[in-house]
Amino acid sequence: MRNRRVSRRSALLGLAGVVLGGSTPALLSACTREATLSITEIRLATGPAGAVYRRIGGGLADILDRRYPSATVTAVPSHASTDNIRMLLEDEVHLGLANLDAAVGLDAEPPAGIAALCRLYDSHLHLAVLADSPIRTVGDLEGRRVSYGAEDSGTDFTSRRLIDLTGIGLRPVWLDQAESARALAARDIDATFSLTGVPTPAISDLAERRPIRLIPMPQEADALADAYPGPYFPATIPATAYHDVPACPTLAIPNVLLARTDLPVDVAKAVTEAVFTEAPAIASDVPEATQINVRTGIATGPIPLHPGAAEWFRDQKR
């Protein structure tokens, strides 16, 4: 196992105080109650700097740590979806966040050994350029230097799929979201893809510092949905998402919380419960968490629910 774990508290950069500061007394009581799980360590793969995965995963790890003091809960930074799936399969982590398309792969089937705890929120594919860029369409990326996001991320997976369908010849680089934003601002790259929640911190920060535009991708959304039925659907990034950036048509993909199938049932059930009962606390700092709800949470596509998660959802119907 590679030594990639870091202190959850260091990785969160103070998120705990923000999350719990917006909690109700009932939520605080739930977070701090004494409880015991059948394992003493939980590792949760999140995402890179500047990404919603890092903040959502960090918030959930903090809540689990407070709910279950008998277990050490660690948020593990990563390149995001594909990297998280690899770490799950190699038994480096117990839990991981992933986009649905990356989780089901080319054959629309999840890998053996992985199950879902729930659907969380939807990620939107951004294609950002500086406002004075000559790039107006995906076709204009021909010959341009474009970031696919971090290598082995969900952005990398989906962007490659999209460009492969178009047949465009571009000059790819692999930078995480924060690095991509800095490179775009410095004109070291011409454009950057970002598959993430709305708004995403890296693009929000960039839009505050430099005028930017988002490139519309409605035809590409249709092409991906036709070529790979299931995980893709048309969506719009609203005008309220980023400073002085108009609404933009694009595509969206569900995000799921994955677990190893050998995760004990009681742990899977406890984590699933924490996701839904504590979503308002996480949403106080991460707006995407407002999408988390029981009605859509069970819709994990072809990825089967872990028995512990299935038990929790059954309990809600009683």
Short mmCIF file of C-alpha atoms in Angstrom, two decimals:
data_model
loop_
_atom_site.label_atom_id
_atom_site.label_comp_id
_atom_site.label_asym_id
_atom_site.label_seq_id
_atom_site.Cartn_x
_atom_site.Cartn_y
_atom_site.Cartn_z
CA MET A 1 0.00 0.00 0.00
CA ARG A 2 1.38 3.41 -0.92
CA ASN A 3 1.77 5.82 1.99
CA ARG A 4 -0.74 8.42 0.75
CA ARG A 5 -2.69 8.97 3.93
CA VAL A 6 -2.60 12.33 5.57
CA SER A 7 -4.13 13.69 8.72
CA ARG A 8 -7.79 14.32 8.17
CA ARG A 9 -7.60 17.47 10.21
CA SER A 10 -4.71 18.80 8.14
CA ALA A 11 -6.48 17.92 4.89
CA LEU A 12 -9.65 19.69 5.95
CA LEU A 13 -7.88 23.01 6.57
CA GLY A 14 -10.30 24.01 9.24
CA LEU A 15 -13.48 22.78 7.52
CA ALA A 16 -14.65 21.14 10.73
CA GLY A 17 -15.23 24.46 12.43
CA VAL A 18 -17.23 25.80 9.49
CA VAL A 19 -19.35 22.68 9.11
CA LEU A 20 -20.17 22.34 12.77
CA GLY A 21 -20.64 26.06 13.15
CA GLY A 22 -23.72 25.81 10.90
CA SER A 23 -25.12 22.70 12.58
CA THR A 24 -28.22 22.54 14.69
CA PRO A 25 -27.96 21.33 18.31
CA ALA A 26 -29.56 18.04 17.25
CA LEU A 27 -26.89 17.49 14.61
CA LEU A 28 -24.13 18.35 17.05
CA SER A 29 -25.55 15.81 19.48
CA ALA A 30 -25.65 13.18 16.74
CA CYS A 31 -22.06 13.93 15.73
CA THR A 32 -20.68 13.61 19.23
CA ARG A 33 -22.61 10.64 20.55
CA GLU A 34 -20.68 7.61 21.69
CA ALA A 35 -20.89 4.73 19.25
CA THR A 36 -18.81 1.71 18.31
CA LEU A 37 -18.15 0.14 14.91
CA SER A 38 -16.79 -3.29 14.07
CA ILE A 39 -13.60 -1.78 12.61
CA THR A 40 -11.23 0.75 14.17
CA GLU A 41 -10.10 2.55 11.02
CA ILE A 42 -11.97 4.02 8.02
CA ARG A 43 -10.11 5.49 5.04
CA LEU A 44 -12.08 7.65 2.61
CA ALA A 45 -10.59 8.59 -0.79
CA THR A 46 -11.57 12.14 -1.77
CA GLY A 47 -10.00 14.32 -4.47
CA PRO A 48 -7.40 16.97 -5.35
CA ALA A 49 -6.94 20.52 -4.14
CA GLY A 50 -9.62 22.91 -5.41
CA ALA A 51 -12.17 20.14 -5.93
CA VAL A 52 -15.61 19.57 -4.41
CA TYR A 53 -14.66 15.94 -3.70
CA ARG A 54 -11.98 17.12 -1.28
CA ARG A 55 -14.49 19.26 0.64
CA ILE A 56 -17.41 16.80 0.59
CA GLY A 57 -15.17 13.90 1.57
CA GLY A 58 -13.45 15.94 4.25
CA GLY A 59 -16.75 17.03 5.75
CA LEU A 60 -18.04 13.46 5.82
CA ALA A 61 -14.81 12.15 7.35
CA ASP A 62 -15.01 14.76 10.10
CA ILE A 63 -18.61 13.85 10.90
CA LEU A 64 -17.85 10.12 10.99
CA ASP A 65 -14.89 10.76 13.28
CA ARG A 66 -17.11 12.65 15.72
CA ARG A 67 -19.95 10.14 15.55
CA TYR A 68 -17.72 7.11 16.06
CA PRO A 69 -14.79 7.97 18.35
CA SER A 70 -13.82 4.30 18.53
CA ALA A 71 -12.63 4.50 14.90
CA THR A 72 -9.93 6.63 13.30
CA VAL A 73 -11.34 8.24 10.16
CA THR A 74 -8.90 9.54 7.54
CA ALA A 75 -9.69 11.59 4.42
CA VAL A 76 -7.23 10.53 1.73
CA PRO A 77 -6.40 13.12 -0.97
CA SER A 78 -6.34 11.69 -4.48
CA HIS A 79 -6.60 12.50 -8.17
CA ALA A 80 -10.36 11.76 -7.82
CA SER A 81 -12.65 9.18 -9.49
CA THR A 82 -10.40 6.73 -11.32
CA ASP A 83 -7.70 6.98 -8.68
CA ASN A 84 -10.27 6.40 -5.94
CA ILE A 85 -11.57 3.28 -7.71
CA ARG A 86 -8.02 1.96 -8.03
CA MET A 87 -7.40 2.54 -4.30
CA LEU A 88 -10.61 0.70 -3.45
CA LEU A 89 -9.67 -2.27 -5.61
CA GLU A 90 -6.15 -2.36 -4.13
CA ASP A 91 -7.54 -2.22 -0.56
CA GLU A 92 -5.87 1.13 0.19
CA VAL A 93 -9.18 2.69 1.26
CA HIS A 94 -12.59 1.52 2.46
CA LEU A 95 -14.66 4.27 0.81
CA GLY A 96 -14.27 6.53 -2.20
CA LEU A 97 -16.10 9.15 -4.26
CA ALA A 98 -16.47 8.61 -8.00
CA ASN A 99 -18.38 9.76 -11.06
CA LEU A 100 -20.82 7.14 -12.29
CA ASP A 101 -19.29 6.88 -15.78
CA ALA A 102 -15.82 6.16 -14.40
CA ALA A 103 -17.26 3.68 -11.89
CA VAL A 104 -19.00 1.56 -14.54
CA GLY A 105 -16.23 1.82 -17.14
CA LEU A 106 -16.34 1.01 -20.81
CA ASP A 107 -18.58 -2.06 -20.49
CA ALA A 108 -21.18 -0.28 -18.29
CA GLU A 109 -20.47 -2.76 -15.50
CA PRO A 110 -18.88 -1.93 -12.13
CA PRO A 111 -15.69 -3.81 -11.22
CA ALA A 112 -16.01 -6.82 -8.95
CA GLY A 113 -15.43 -5.99 -5.32
CA ILE A 114 -17.07 -2.56 -5.35
CA ALA A 115 -20.58 -1.58 -4.24
CA ALA A 116 -22.39 1.72 -3.76
CA LEU A 117 -23.57 3.29 -0.55
CA CYS A 118 -25.56 6.04 -2.26
CA ARG A 119 -25.81 8.63 -4.98
CA LEU A 120 -24.68 12.04 -3.73
CA TYR A 121 -24.96 14.93 -6.19
CA ASP A 122 -24.40 15.60 -9.91
CA SER A 123 -21.17 16.89 -11.42
CA HIS A 124 -21.23 19.23 -14.44
CA LEU A 125 -18.56 19.24 -17.12
CA HIS A 126 -16.98 22.70 -17.37
CA LEU A 127 -14.78 23.86 -20.23
CA ALA A 128 -13.30 27.17 -19.11
CA VAL A 129 -11.31 29.72 -21.11
CA LEU A 130 -10.25 33.30 -20.49
CA ALA A 131 -12.84 35.82 -21.63
CA ASP A 132 -10.66 37.15 -24.47
CA SER A 133 -9.89 33.67 -25.84
CA PRO A 134 -10.71 32.96 -29.50
CA ILE A 135 -12.10 29.56 -28.45
CA ARG A 136 -15.89 29.52 -28.82
CA THR A 137 -16.69 25.85 -29.43
CA VAL A 138 -15.18 22.46 -28.59
CA GLY A 139 -14.01 22.29 -32.20
CA ASP A 140 -11.84 25.35 -31.59
CA LEU A 141 -9.67 23.27 -29.25
CA GLU A 142 -7.88 21.84 -32.30
CA GLY A 143 -4.14 22.20 -31.71
CA ARG A 144 -4.67 23.98 -28.37
CA ARG A 145 -3.05 23.22 -25.04
CA VAL A 146 -5.86 21.92 -22.81
CA SER A 147 -5.92 20.50 -19.29
CA TYR A 148 -7.75 17.20 -18.81
CA GLY A 149 -7.60 17.64 -15.04
CA ALA A 150 -5.50 15.44 -12.80
CA GLU A 151 -4.42 12.15 -14.31
CA ASP A 152 -6.81 9.34 -13.29
CA SER A 153 -9.50 11.82 -12.29
CA GLY A 154 -13.13 11.78 -13.39
CA THR A 155 -12.40 14.89 -15.44
CA ASP A 156 -9.63 13.03 -17.25
CA PHE A 157 -11.90 10.03 -17.92
CA THR A 158 -14.86 12.00 -19.27
CA SER A 159 -12.87 14.61 -21.19
CA ARG A 160 -10.91 11.91 -23.02
CA ARG A 161 -14.18 10.21 -23.93
CA LEU A 162 -15.61 13.45 -25.28
CA ILE A 163 -12.54 14.38 -27.31
CA ASP A 164 -12.22 10.83 -28.68
CA LEU A 165 -15.79 11.10 -29.99
CA THR A 166 -15.09 14.42 -31.70
CA GLY A 167 -11.78 13.35 -33.24
CA ILE A 168 -10.18 16.68 -32.32
CA GLY A 169 -6.40 16.79 -32.09
CA LEU A 170 -5.42 18.88 -29.09
CA ARG A 171 -2.33 19.12 -26.90
CA PRO A 172 -3.37 17.64 -23.53
CA VAL A 173 -1.80 18.33 -20.16
CA TRP A 174 -2.77 16.85 -16.82
CA LEU A 175 -3.15 19.34 -13.97
CA ASP A 176 -5.44 19.17 -10.96
CA GLN A 177 -8.20 21.75 -10.65
CA ALA A 178 -6.22 24.31 -8.68
CA GLU A 179 -3.18 23.91 -10.95
CA SER A 180 -5.38 24.17 -14.06
CA ALA A 181 -6.91 27.43 -12.83
CA ARG A 182 -3.48 28.92 -12.17
CA ALA A 183 -2.17 27.77 -15.56
CA LEU A 184 -5.17 29.24 -17.37
CA ALA A 185 -4.82 32.55 -15.56
CA ALA A 186 -1.14 32.65 -16.55
CA ARG A 187 -2.00 31.69 -20.18
CA ASP A 188 0.18 28.60 -19.90
CA ILE A 189 -2.81 26.62 -21.22
CA ASP A 190 -5.65 27.66 -23.53
CA ALA A 191 -8.53 25.88 -21.80
CA THR A 192 -9.32 23.53 -18.96
CA PHE A 193 -11.93 20.83 -18.49
CA SER A 194 -13.35 20.35 -15.00
CA LEU A 195 -15.94 17.73 -14.09
CA THR A 196 -17.17 18.78 -10.69
CA GLY A 197 -19.99 20.16 -8.61
CA VAL A 198 -21.39 23.65 -9.16
CA PRO A 199 -19.88 25.94 -8.06
CA THR A 200 -16.42 24.47 -7.78
CA PRO A 201 -13.81 26.35 -5.69
CA ALA A 202 -11.01 26.47 -8.28
CA ILE A 203 -13.21 28.03 -10.98
CA SER A 204 -14.95 30.33 -8.51
CA ASP A 205 -11.59 31.70 -7.37
CA LEU A 206 -10.40 32.08 -10.97
CA ALA A 207 -13.58 33.93 -12.01
CA GLU A 208 -13.07 36.38 -9.17
CA ARG A 209 -9.53 37.15 -10.34
CA ARG A 210 -9.82 36.99 -14.14
CA PRO A 211 -12.73 37.34 -16.60
CA ILE A 212 -13.56 33.88 -17.94
CA ARG A 213 -16.11 32.15 -20.16
CA LEU A 214 -17.55 28.63 -20.22
CA ILE A 215 -17.80 26.88 -23.60
CA PRO A 216 -21.25 25.44 -24.44
CA MET A 217 -21.31 21.68 -25.04
CA PRO A 218 -24.92 20.67 -25.90
CA GLN A 219 -23.99 18.62 -28.99
CA GLU A 220 -21.21 16.87 -27.11
CA ALA A 221 -23.65 16.03 -24.30
CA ASP A 222 -25.96 14.36 -26.82
CA ALA A 223 -23.08 12.51 -28.46
CA LEU A 224 -21.87 11.07 -25.16
CA ALA A 225 -25.39 10.05 -24.13
CA ASP A 226 -25.88 8.26 -27.46
CA ALA A 227 -22.49 6.52 -27.35
CA TYR A 228 -22.66 5.56 -23.67
CA PRO A 229 -26.30 5.29 -22.53
CA GLY A 230 -26.91 5.71 -18.81
CA PRO A 231 -24.54 8.04 -16.96
CA TYR A 232 -24.83 11.24 -19.04
CA PHE A 233 -27.66 13.76 -19.28
CA PRO A 234 -27.96 17.35 -20.58
CA ALA A 235 -27.65 20.08 -17.95
CA THR A 236 -26.97 23.78 -17.55
CA ILE A 237 -24.45 25.55 -15.37
CA PRO A 238 -26.54 28.47 -14.05
CA ALA A 239 -25.59 32.13 -14.39
CA THR A 240 -25.52 32.37 -10.60
CA ALA A 241 -22.67 29.85 -10.30
CA TYR A 242 -19.68 32.05 -11.14
CA HIS A 243 -18.94 35.77 -11.08
CA ASP A 244 -20.01 37.45 -14.33
CA VAL A 245 -20.25 34.15 -16.24
CA PRO A 246 -23.46 33.52 -18.26
CA ALA A 247 -25.43 30.26 -18.04
CA CYS A 248 -23.88 27.49 -20.12
CA PRO A 249 -25.38 24.25 -21.53
CA THR A 250 -23.30 21.16 -20.84
CA LEU A 251 -23.67 17.61 -19.49
CA ALA A 252 -23.95 16.22 -15.99
CA ILE A 253 -23.02 12.92 -14.35
CA PRO A 254 -24.12 11.51 -10.98
CA ASN A 255 -21.54 11.08 -8.23
CA VAL A 256 -21.66 8.01 -6.02
CA LEU A 257 -20.10 7.05 -2.71
CA LEU A 258 -18.46 3.67 -3.22
CA ALA A 259 -17.30 1.04 -0.77
CA ARG A 260 -15.48 -2.24 -0.91
CA THR A 261 -17.93 -5.13 -0.84
CA ASP A 262 -16.08 -6.59 2.16
CA LEU A 263 -16.78 -3.48 4.26
CA PRO A 264 -18.70 -4.73 7.32
CA VAL A 265 -22.47 -4.28 7.09
CA ASP A 266 -22.66 -2.20 10.26
CA VAL A 267 -20.04 0.23 8.95
CA ALA A 268 -21.72 0.61 5.57
CA LYS A 269 -25.04 1.25 7.27
CA ALA A 270 -23.52 3.77 9.68
CA VAL A 271 -21.81 5.70 6.88
CA THR A 272 -25.00 5.77 4.80
CA GLU A 273 -26.95 7.08 7.77
CA ALA A 274 -24.35 9.78 8.37
CA VAL A 275 -24.51 10.96 4.73
CA PHE A 276 -28.24 11.62 4.85
CA THR A 277 -28.71 12.80 8.43
CA GLU A 278 -25.72 15.14 8.30
CA ALA A 279 -26.10 16.49 4.75
CA PRO A 280 -27.35 19.88 6.06
CA ALA A 281 -24.18 20.26 8.15
CA ILE A 282 -21.95 19.53 5.14
CA ALA A 283 -24.06 21.82 2.93
CA SER A 284 -23.40 24.76 5.23
CA ASP A 285 -20.00 25.01 3.54
CA VAL A 286 -20.40 22.85 0.40
CA PRO A 287 -23.52 23.85 -1.60
CA GLU A 288 -23.50 20.64 -3.65
CA ALA A 289 -24.49 18.71 -0.53
CA THR A 290 -27.96 20.29 -0.71
CA GLN A 291 -28.64 17.78 -3.52
CA ILE A 292 -28.20 14.83 -1.16
CA ASN A 293 -31.58 13.27 -0.35
CA VAL A 294 -33.03 9.82 0.26
CA ARG A 295 -35.26 9.86 -2.83
CA THR A 296 -32.38 10.14 -5.30
CA GLY A 297 -29.77 8.59 -3.03
CA ILE A 298 -30.81 5.05 -3.87
CA ALA A 299 -30.36 5.62 -7.64
CA THR A 300 -26.85 4.25 -8.15
CA GLY A 301 -27.37 2.92 -11.68
CA PRO A 302 -25.81 -0.47 -12.43
CA ILE A 303 -23.69 -0.38 -9.27
CA PRO A 304 -25.35 -2.62 -6.66
CA LEU A 305 -26.03 -1.22 -3.21
CA HIS A 306 -23.85 -2.57 -0.42
CA PRO A 307 -26.01 -4.76 1.89
CA GLY A 308 -25.48 -2.29 4.74
CA ALA A 309 -26.69 0.62 2.61
CA ALA A 310 -29.64 -1.42 1.34
CA GLU A 311 -30.59 -2.19 4.93
CA TRP A 312 -30.54 1.51 5.84
CA PHE A 313 -32.74 2.45 2.88
CA ARG A 314 -35.20 -0.35 3.79
CA ASP A 315 -35.41 0.97 7.33
CA GLN A 316 -36.54 4.37 6.03
CA LYS A 317 -39.68 2.78 4.53
CA ARG A 318 -40.87 1.28 7.78
#
